mmCIF file of C-alpha atoms in Angstrom:
data_model
loop_
_atom_site.group_PDB
_atom_site.id
_atom_site.type_symbol
_atom_site.label_atom_id
_atom_site.label_comp_id
_atom_site.label_asym_id
_atom_site.label_seq_id
_atom_site.Cartn_x
_atom_site.Cartn_y
_atom_site.Cartn_z
ATOM 1 C CA MET J 128 216.339 157.371 162.037
ATOM 2 C CA ALA J 129 213.084 157.139 163.349
ATOM 3 C CA ALA J 130 211.352 153.786 163.348
ATOM 4 C CA ILE J 131 208.829 153.093 160.694
ATOM 5 C CA PRO J 132 205.687 151.848 162.345
ATOM 6 C CA VAL J 133 204.273 148.407 161.376
ATOM 7 C CA PRO J 134 200.397 148.947 160.408
ATOM 8 C CA VAL J 135 198.556 146.303 162.489
ATOM 9 C CA ALA J 136 195.935 144.445 160.478
ATOM 10 C CA PRO J 137 192.586 145.788 160.815
ATOM 11 C CA HIS J 138 191.233 142.778 163.024
ATOM 12 C CA ARG J 139 193.803 143.255 165.460
ATOM 13 C CA GLN J 140 193.170 146.483 166.523
ATOM 14 C CA HIS J 141 189.606 146.268 167.845
ATOM 15 C CA ILE J 142 188.689 142.097 167.683
ATOM 16 C CA SER J 143 187.095 142.257 170.996
ATOM 17 C CA THR J 144 184.615 143.424 169.396
ATOM 18 C CA LEU J 145 183.969 141.915 166.855
ATOM 19 C CA PRO J 146 180.635 139.808 166.545
ATOM 20 C CA ASP J 147 180.470 136.140 167.107
ATOM 21 C CA ALA J 148 180.490 135.428 163.248
ATOM 22 C CA GLU J 149 183.209 137.193 162.556
ATOM 23 C CA LEU J 150 185.640 135.667 165.364
ATOM 24 C CA VAL J 151 184.256 131.647 163.630
ATOM 25 C CA PRO J 152 186.195 132.141 160.880
ATOM 26 C CA LEU J 153 189.597 133.843 162.432
ATOM 27 C CA ALA J 154 189.524 130.697 164.863
ATOM 28 C CA ARG J 155 189.346 128.332 162.834
ATOM 29 C CA GLN J 156 192.428 129.426 160.840
ATOM 30 C CA GLY J 157 194.466 129.371 164.209
ATOM 31 C CA ASP J 158 194.021 132.770 165.166
ATOM 32 C CA GLU J 159 194.748 133.708 168.803
ATOM 33 C CA PRO J 160 193.526 137.130 169.251
ATOM 34 C CA ALA J 161 190.385 136.331 167.793
ATOM 35 C CA ILE J 162 190.237 132.383 170.413
ATOM 36 C CA ARG J 163 190.827 134.482 173.051
ATOM 37 C CA ALA J 164 188.115 136.820 172.762
ATOM 38 C CA ILE J 165 185.431 134.216 172.598
ATOM 39 C CA VAL J 166 187.006 132.886 175.237
ATOM 40 C CA GLN J 167 187.147 136.013 177.702
ATOM 41 C CA ARG J 168 183.699 136.802 175.538
ATOM 42 C CA HIS J 169 181.895 133.407 177.246
ATOM 43 C CA ASN J 170 184.017 132.527 180.408
ATOM 44 C CA GLN J 171 181.839 133.555 183.061
ATOM 45 C CA ARG J 172 178.174 131.812 181.407
ATOM 46 C CA LEU J 173 180.757 128.561 180.947
ATOM 47 C CA PHE J 174 182.176 128.746 184.274
ATOM 48 C CA ARG J 175 178.494 129.740 186.055
ATOM 49 C CA THR J 176 177.118 126.724 183.705
ATOM 50 C CA ALA J 177 179.823 123.851 184.926
ATOM 51 C CA ARG J 178 180.075 125.292 188.170
ATOM 52 C CA ALA J 179 176.582 124.735 188.366
ATOM 53 C CA VAL J 180 176.676 121.051 187.627
ATOM 54 C CA ILE J 181 180.263 120.113 189.091
ATOM 55 C CA ARG J 182 179.534 122.167 192.918
ATOM 56 C CA SER J 183 183.524 122.799 193.186
ATOM 57 C CA ASP J 184 185.069 126.005 191.610
ATOM 58 C CA TRP J 185 188.402 124.352 190.829
ATOM 59 C CA GLU J 186 186.765 121.379 188.596
ATOM 60 C CA ALA J 187 184.773 124.001 186.737
ATOM 61 C CA GLU J 188 187.523 125.727 185.381
ATOM 62 C CA ASP J 189 188.814 122.142 184.593
ATOM 63 C CA VAL J 190 185.688 121.419 182.867
ATOM 64 C CA VAL J 191 185.553 124.377 181.015
ATOM 65 C CA GLN J 192 188.770 124.297 179.417
ATOM 66 C CA ALA J 193 188.134 121.160 178.429
ATOM 67 C CA ALA J 194 184.976 122.852 176.836
ATOM 68 C CA TYR J 195 186.984 125.317 174.916
ATOM 69 C CA VAL J 196 189.641 122.657 173.768
ATOM 70 C CA LYS J 197 186.444 120.312 172.434
ATOM 71 C CA ALA J 198 184.966 123.053 170.869
ATOM 72 C CA PHE J 199 188.040 124.669 169.055
ATOM 73 C CA THR J 200 189.385 121.516 167.606
ATOM 74 C CA ASN J 201 186.136 121.229 166.092
ATOM 75 C CA LEU J 202 185.182 124.698 165.648
ATOM 76 C CA ALA J 203 185.153 123.427 161.650
ATOM 77 C CA THR J 204 181.584 121.627 162.202
ATOM 78 C CA PHE J 205 180.018 124.875 164.298
ATOM 79 C CA ARG J 206 177.597 125.360 161.150
ATOM 80 C CA GLY J 207 176.432 128.600 162.468
ATOM 81 C CA GLU J 208 172.520 127.134 162.564
ATOM 82 C CA ALA J 209 172.732 128.494 166.309
ATOM 83 C CA GLU J 210 174.458 131.042 168.269
ATOM 84 C CA LEU J 211 178.220 129.956 169.600
ATOM 85 C CA SER J 212 176.988 130.888 172.860
ATOM 86 C CA THR J 213 174.336 128.376 172.868
ATOM 87 C CA TRP J 214 177.028 125.828 171.207
ATOM 88 C CA LEU J 215 179.599 126.240 173.752
ATOM 89 C CA THR J 216 177.203 126.099 176.323
ATOM 90 C CA ARG J 217 175.412 122.686 174.979
ATOM 91 C CA ILE J 218 179.393 121.712 174.962
ATOM 92 C CA THR J 219 180.035 122.849 178.493
ATOM 93 C CA LEU J 220 176.545 120.581 179.614
ATOM 94 C CA ASN J 221 177.457 117.859 178.373
ATOM 95 C CA GLU J 222 181.282 118.013 179.459
ATOM 96 C CA ALA J 223 180.000 118.410 183.019
ATOM 97 C CA LEU J 224 177.530 115.797 182.930
ATOM 98 C CA GLY J 225 179.711 113.487 181.990
ATOM 99 C CA ARG J 226 182.067 113.480 184.627
ATOM 100 C CA VAL J 227 179.149 113.294 186.545
ATOM 101 C CA ARG J 228 177.585 110.606 185.551
ATOM 102 C CA ALA J 229 180.841 109.034 185.566
ATOM 103 C CA ARG J 230 181.146 109.708 189.319
ATOM 104 C CA LYS J 231 177.555 108.240 189.770
ATOM 105 C CA ASN J 232 177.592 105.362 187.440
ATOM 106 C CA THR J 233 174.592 106.447 185.673
ATOM 107 C CA THR J 234 173.610 107.374 181.841
ATOM 108 C CA GLY J 235 170.937 109.965 180.501
ATOM 109 C CA LEU J 236 169.788 113.068 180.936
ATOM 110 C CA GLU J 237 166.200 112.750 182.187
ATOM 111 C CA GLU J 238 167.713 109.518 183.982
ATOM 112 C CA ILE J 239 169.773 111.453 186.270
ATOM 113 C CA ASP J 240 166.137 113.838 186.151
ATOM 114 C CA MET J 241 168.695 116.875 186.274
ATOM 115 C CA GLN J 242 170.232 115.676 189.680
ATOM 116 C CA THR J 243 173.705 116.963 188.416
ATOM 117 C CA THR J 244 172.796 120.168 187.044
ATOM 118 C CA LEU J 245 173.733 123.802 188.327
ATOM 119 C CA ARG J 246 175.921 124.678 191.462
ATOM 120 C CA GLY J 247 177.097 123.862 194.731
ATOM 121 C CA GLY J 248 180.211 122.851 196.733
ATOM 122 C CA GLU J 249 182.357 125.966 198.083
ATOM 123 C CA ILE J 250 181.256 129.790 197.227
ATOM 124 C CA LEU J 251 181.282 131.058 193.739
ATOM 125 C CA PRO J 252 182.292 134.680 193.790
ATOM 126 C CA PHE J 253 179.917 135.875 190.529
ATOM 127 C CA PRO J 254 182.300 138.245 188.548
ATOM 128 C CA SER J 255 180.717 142.039 189.021
ATOM 129 C CA SER J 256 181.501 144.844 186.927
ATOM 130 C CA LEU J 257 181.045 147.112 189.796
ATOM 131 C CA SER J 258 183.445 148.270 191.738
ATOM 132 C CA ALA J 259 183.577 149.676 195.587
ATOM 133 C CA THR J 260 185.928 152.092 197.231
ATOM 134 C CA ASP J 261 184.428 151.965 200.410
ATOM 135 C CA PRO J 262 185.770 148.820 202.422
ATOM 136 C CA GLU J 263 181.960 148.095 204.303
ATOM 137 C CA ILE J 264 180.340 148.438 201.296
ATOM 138 C CA GLU J 265 182.278 146.140 199.620
ATOM 139 C CA LEU J 266 182.532 143.749 202.522
ATOM 140 C CA SER J 267 178.074 144.441 202.717
ATOM 141 C CA ARG J 268 177.910 143.647 199.087
ATOM 142 C CA SER J 269 180.210 140.354 199.793
ATOM 143 C CA GLN J 270 178.122 139.064 202.636
ATOM 144 C CA ALA J 271 174.988 139.735 200.566
ATOM 145 C CA ARG J 272 176.681 137.654 197.953
ATOM 146 C CA HIS J 273 177.742 135.086 200.662
ATOM 147 C CA LEU J 274 174.543 134.629 201.448
ATOM 148 C CA LEU J 275 172.529 134.060 198.375
ATOM 149 C CA GLU J 276 175.221 131.853 196.981
ATOM 150 C CA GLN J 277 174.954 129.743 199.730
ATOM 151 C CA ALA J 278 171.076 129.627 199.196
ATOM 152 C CA VAL J 279 171.352 128.972 195.379
ATOM 153 C CA ASP J 280 174.262 126.103 196.485
ATOM 154 C CA ASP J 281 171.766 124.175 198.991
ATOM 155 C CA LEU J 282 169.135 124.293 196.488
ATOM 156 C CA PRO J 283 168.608 120.338 195.289
ATOM 157 C CA ASP J 284 170.870 119.965 191.758
ATOM 158 C CA GLU J 285 167.989 119.136 189.765
ATOM 159 C CA PHE J 286 166.061 122.956 190.667
ATOM 160 C CA ARG J 287 169.410 124.479 191.226
ATOM 161 C CA ALA J 288 170.074 124.091 187.215
ATOM 162 C CA ILE J 289 167.278 125.854 186.104
ATOM 163 C CA PHE J 290 167.251 128.601 188.633
ATOM 164 C CA VAL J 291 170.774 129.803 187.016
ATOM 165 C CA LEU J 292 170.257 129.549 184.134
ATOM 166 C CA ARG J 293 166.951 131.812 184.289
ATOM 167 C CA GLU J 294 167.750 134.357 187.290
ATOM 168 C CA VAL J 295 171.842 133.826 187.429
ATOM 169 C CA GLU J 296 172.150 134.301 183.543
ATOM 170 C CA GLY J 297 169.055 135.398 182.232
ATOM 171 C CA MET J 298 167.795 132.913 179.684
ATOM 172 C CA SER J 299 164.152 132.651 178.666
ATOM 173 C CA THR J 300 162.478 129.852 179.719
ATOM 174 C CA GLU J 301 162.297 127.734 176.427
ATOM 175 C CA GLU J 302 165.918 128.425 175.964
ATOM 176 C CA ALA J 303 166.622 126.962 179.623
ATOM 177 C CA ALA J 304 164.709 124.645 178.801
ATOM 178 C CA SER J 305 166.103 123.412 175.951
ATOM 179 C CA TYR J 306 169.602 123.735 177.537
ATOM 180 C CA LEU J 307 168.418 121.697 180.186
ATOM 181 C CA GLY J 308 166.457 119.213 177.753
ATOM 182 C CA ILE J 309 163.507 119.083 179.438
ATOM 183 C CA LYS J 310 159.737 120.227 178.423
ATOM 184 C CA PRO J 311 159.116 124.310 179.233
ATOM 185 C CA GLU J 312 156.137 123.196 181.283
ATOM 186 C CA THR J 313 158.769 121.781 183.594
ATOM 187 C CA ALA J 314 161.069 123.980 183.915
ATOM 188 C CA LYS J 315 159.065 126.322 184.959
ATOM 189 C CA THR J 316 157.684 124.433 187.185
ATOM 190 C CA ARG J 317 161.085 124.015 188.990
ATOM 191 C CA LEU J 318 161.913 127.391 189.135
ATOM 192 C CA HIS J 319 158.742 128.254 190.753
ATOM 193 C CA ARG J 320 159.747 125.573 192.991
ATOM 194 C CA ALA J 321 162.984 126.537 193.285
ATOM 195 C CA ARG J 322 162.577 130.439 193.977
ATOM 196 C CA LYS J 323 160.422 129.230 197.271
ATOM 197 C CA MET J 324 162.980 127.075 198.313
ATOM 198 C CA MET J 325 165.321 130.011 197.887
ATOM 199 C CA ARG J 326 163.361 132.580 199.732
ATOM 200 C CA GLN J 327 162.804 130.048 202.756
ATOM 201 C CA SER J 328 166.414 128.995 202.547
ATOM 202 C CA ILE J 329 167.216 132.762 203.122
ATOM 203 C CA GLU J 330 164.845 133.533 205.618
ATOM 204 C CA LYS J 331 165.832 130.669 207.501
ATOM 205 C CA GLN J 332 169.666 132.290 207.626
ATOM 206 C CA LEU J 333 168.440 135.501 207.845
ATOM 207 C CA THR J 334 166.224 134.840 211.316
ATOM 208 C CA GLY J 335 169.447 133.706 213.593
ATOM 209 C CA ALA J 336 170.862 137.357 212.180
ATOM 210 C CA PHE J 337 167.717 139.565 213.554
ATOM 211 C CA SER J 338 168.988 139.626 217.286
ATOM 212 C CA ALA J 339 172.047 140.944 215.870
ATOM 213 C CA LEU J 340 170.716 144.134 213.773
ATOM 214 C CA PHE J 341 171.339 147.676 214.970
ATOM 215 C CA PRO J 342 174.328 146.643 217.595
ATOM 216 C CA PHE J 343 174.360 149.329 220.394
ATOM 217 C CA ASP J 344 177.253 147.827 222.899
ATOM 218 C CA GLY J 345 180.961 148.208 223.309
ATOM 219 C CA ALA J 346 182.395 151.317 223.359
ATOM 220 C CA ARG J 347 179.520 152.627 221.893
ATOM 221 C CA CYS J 348 177.194 151.524 225.304
ATOM 222 C CA ALA J 349 179.919 152.579 227.335
ATOM 223 C CA PHE J 350 180.006 155.991 225.717
ATOM 224 C CA MET J 351 176.572 156.886 226.478
ATOM 225 C CA ALA J 352 176.855 155.874 229.605
ATOM 226 C CA ASP J 353 179.448 158.646 229.775
ATOM 227 C CA ARG J 354 177.382 161.064 228.231
ATOM 228 C CA VAL J 355 174.470 160.147 230.045
ATOM 229 C CA THR J 356 175.978 160.136 233.572
ATOM 230 C CA ALA J 357 177.663 163.433 232.801
ATOM 231 C CA ALA J 358 174.302 165.188 231.755
ATOM 232 C CA LEU J 359 172.906 163.876 235.420
ATOM 233 C CA ARG J 360 175.871 166.038 237.249
ATOM 234 C CA GLN J 361 174.495 168.853 235.324
ATOM 235 C CA THR J 362 171.392 168.638 236.760
ATOM 236 C CA SER J 363 172.560 168.072 240.261
#
């Protein structure tokens, strides 16, 4: 006898497409698919934010996990007055900054003047939706990404924070400033200086590579010698 298909609850069929406002009530009830959908939707921003502060891939993951646990266990306190992404990001920032403060034995966001904010340590491979089938193209992208990430990692902490939130996450200056607890004018000044330092860092890294541009050596060089000598034989 043919099996009778069991209907799936409507919210489980397209749960990944539901807005946060509809996922939150489900997550409050402990609905695992809803929780997974929220986590997967906000992972990238929270990871980038955490790593910007912590400067370590593995510890940033630990921070994000702790932030999610704190958020979901206190989801009843989320009133929807701000976007869920905003709420989650602030929890992640607080978690990350708390760990940095514990290491440095300092307190207060303004007291440390954001010296503990955004990225460093190992190179962070930012997830990309672009896929390259050509290994050479993928290698070029990887090298370019490595160069940019290293330049970001070299920024002083207080400038790294605003740069990542503005340029990587695409936040407005006002939004980024509110996350960091600084004035918009301060955020603009730091962003301007961060961009300038980024340009200087990239130029410095590229300077030593200019001499390697357009290589014509090895087999290519030997082959050209063969072509020239062969052409000369024909003219003699």
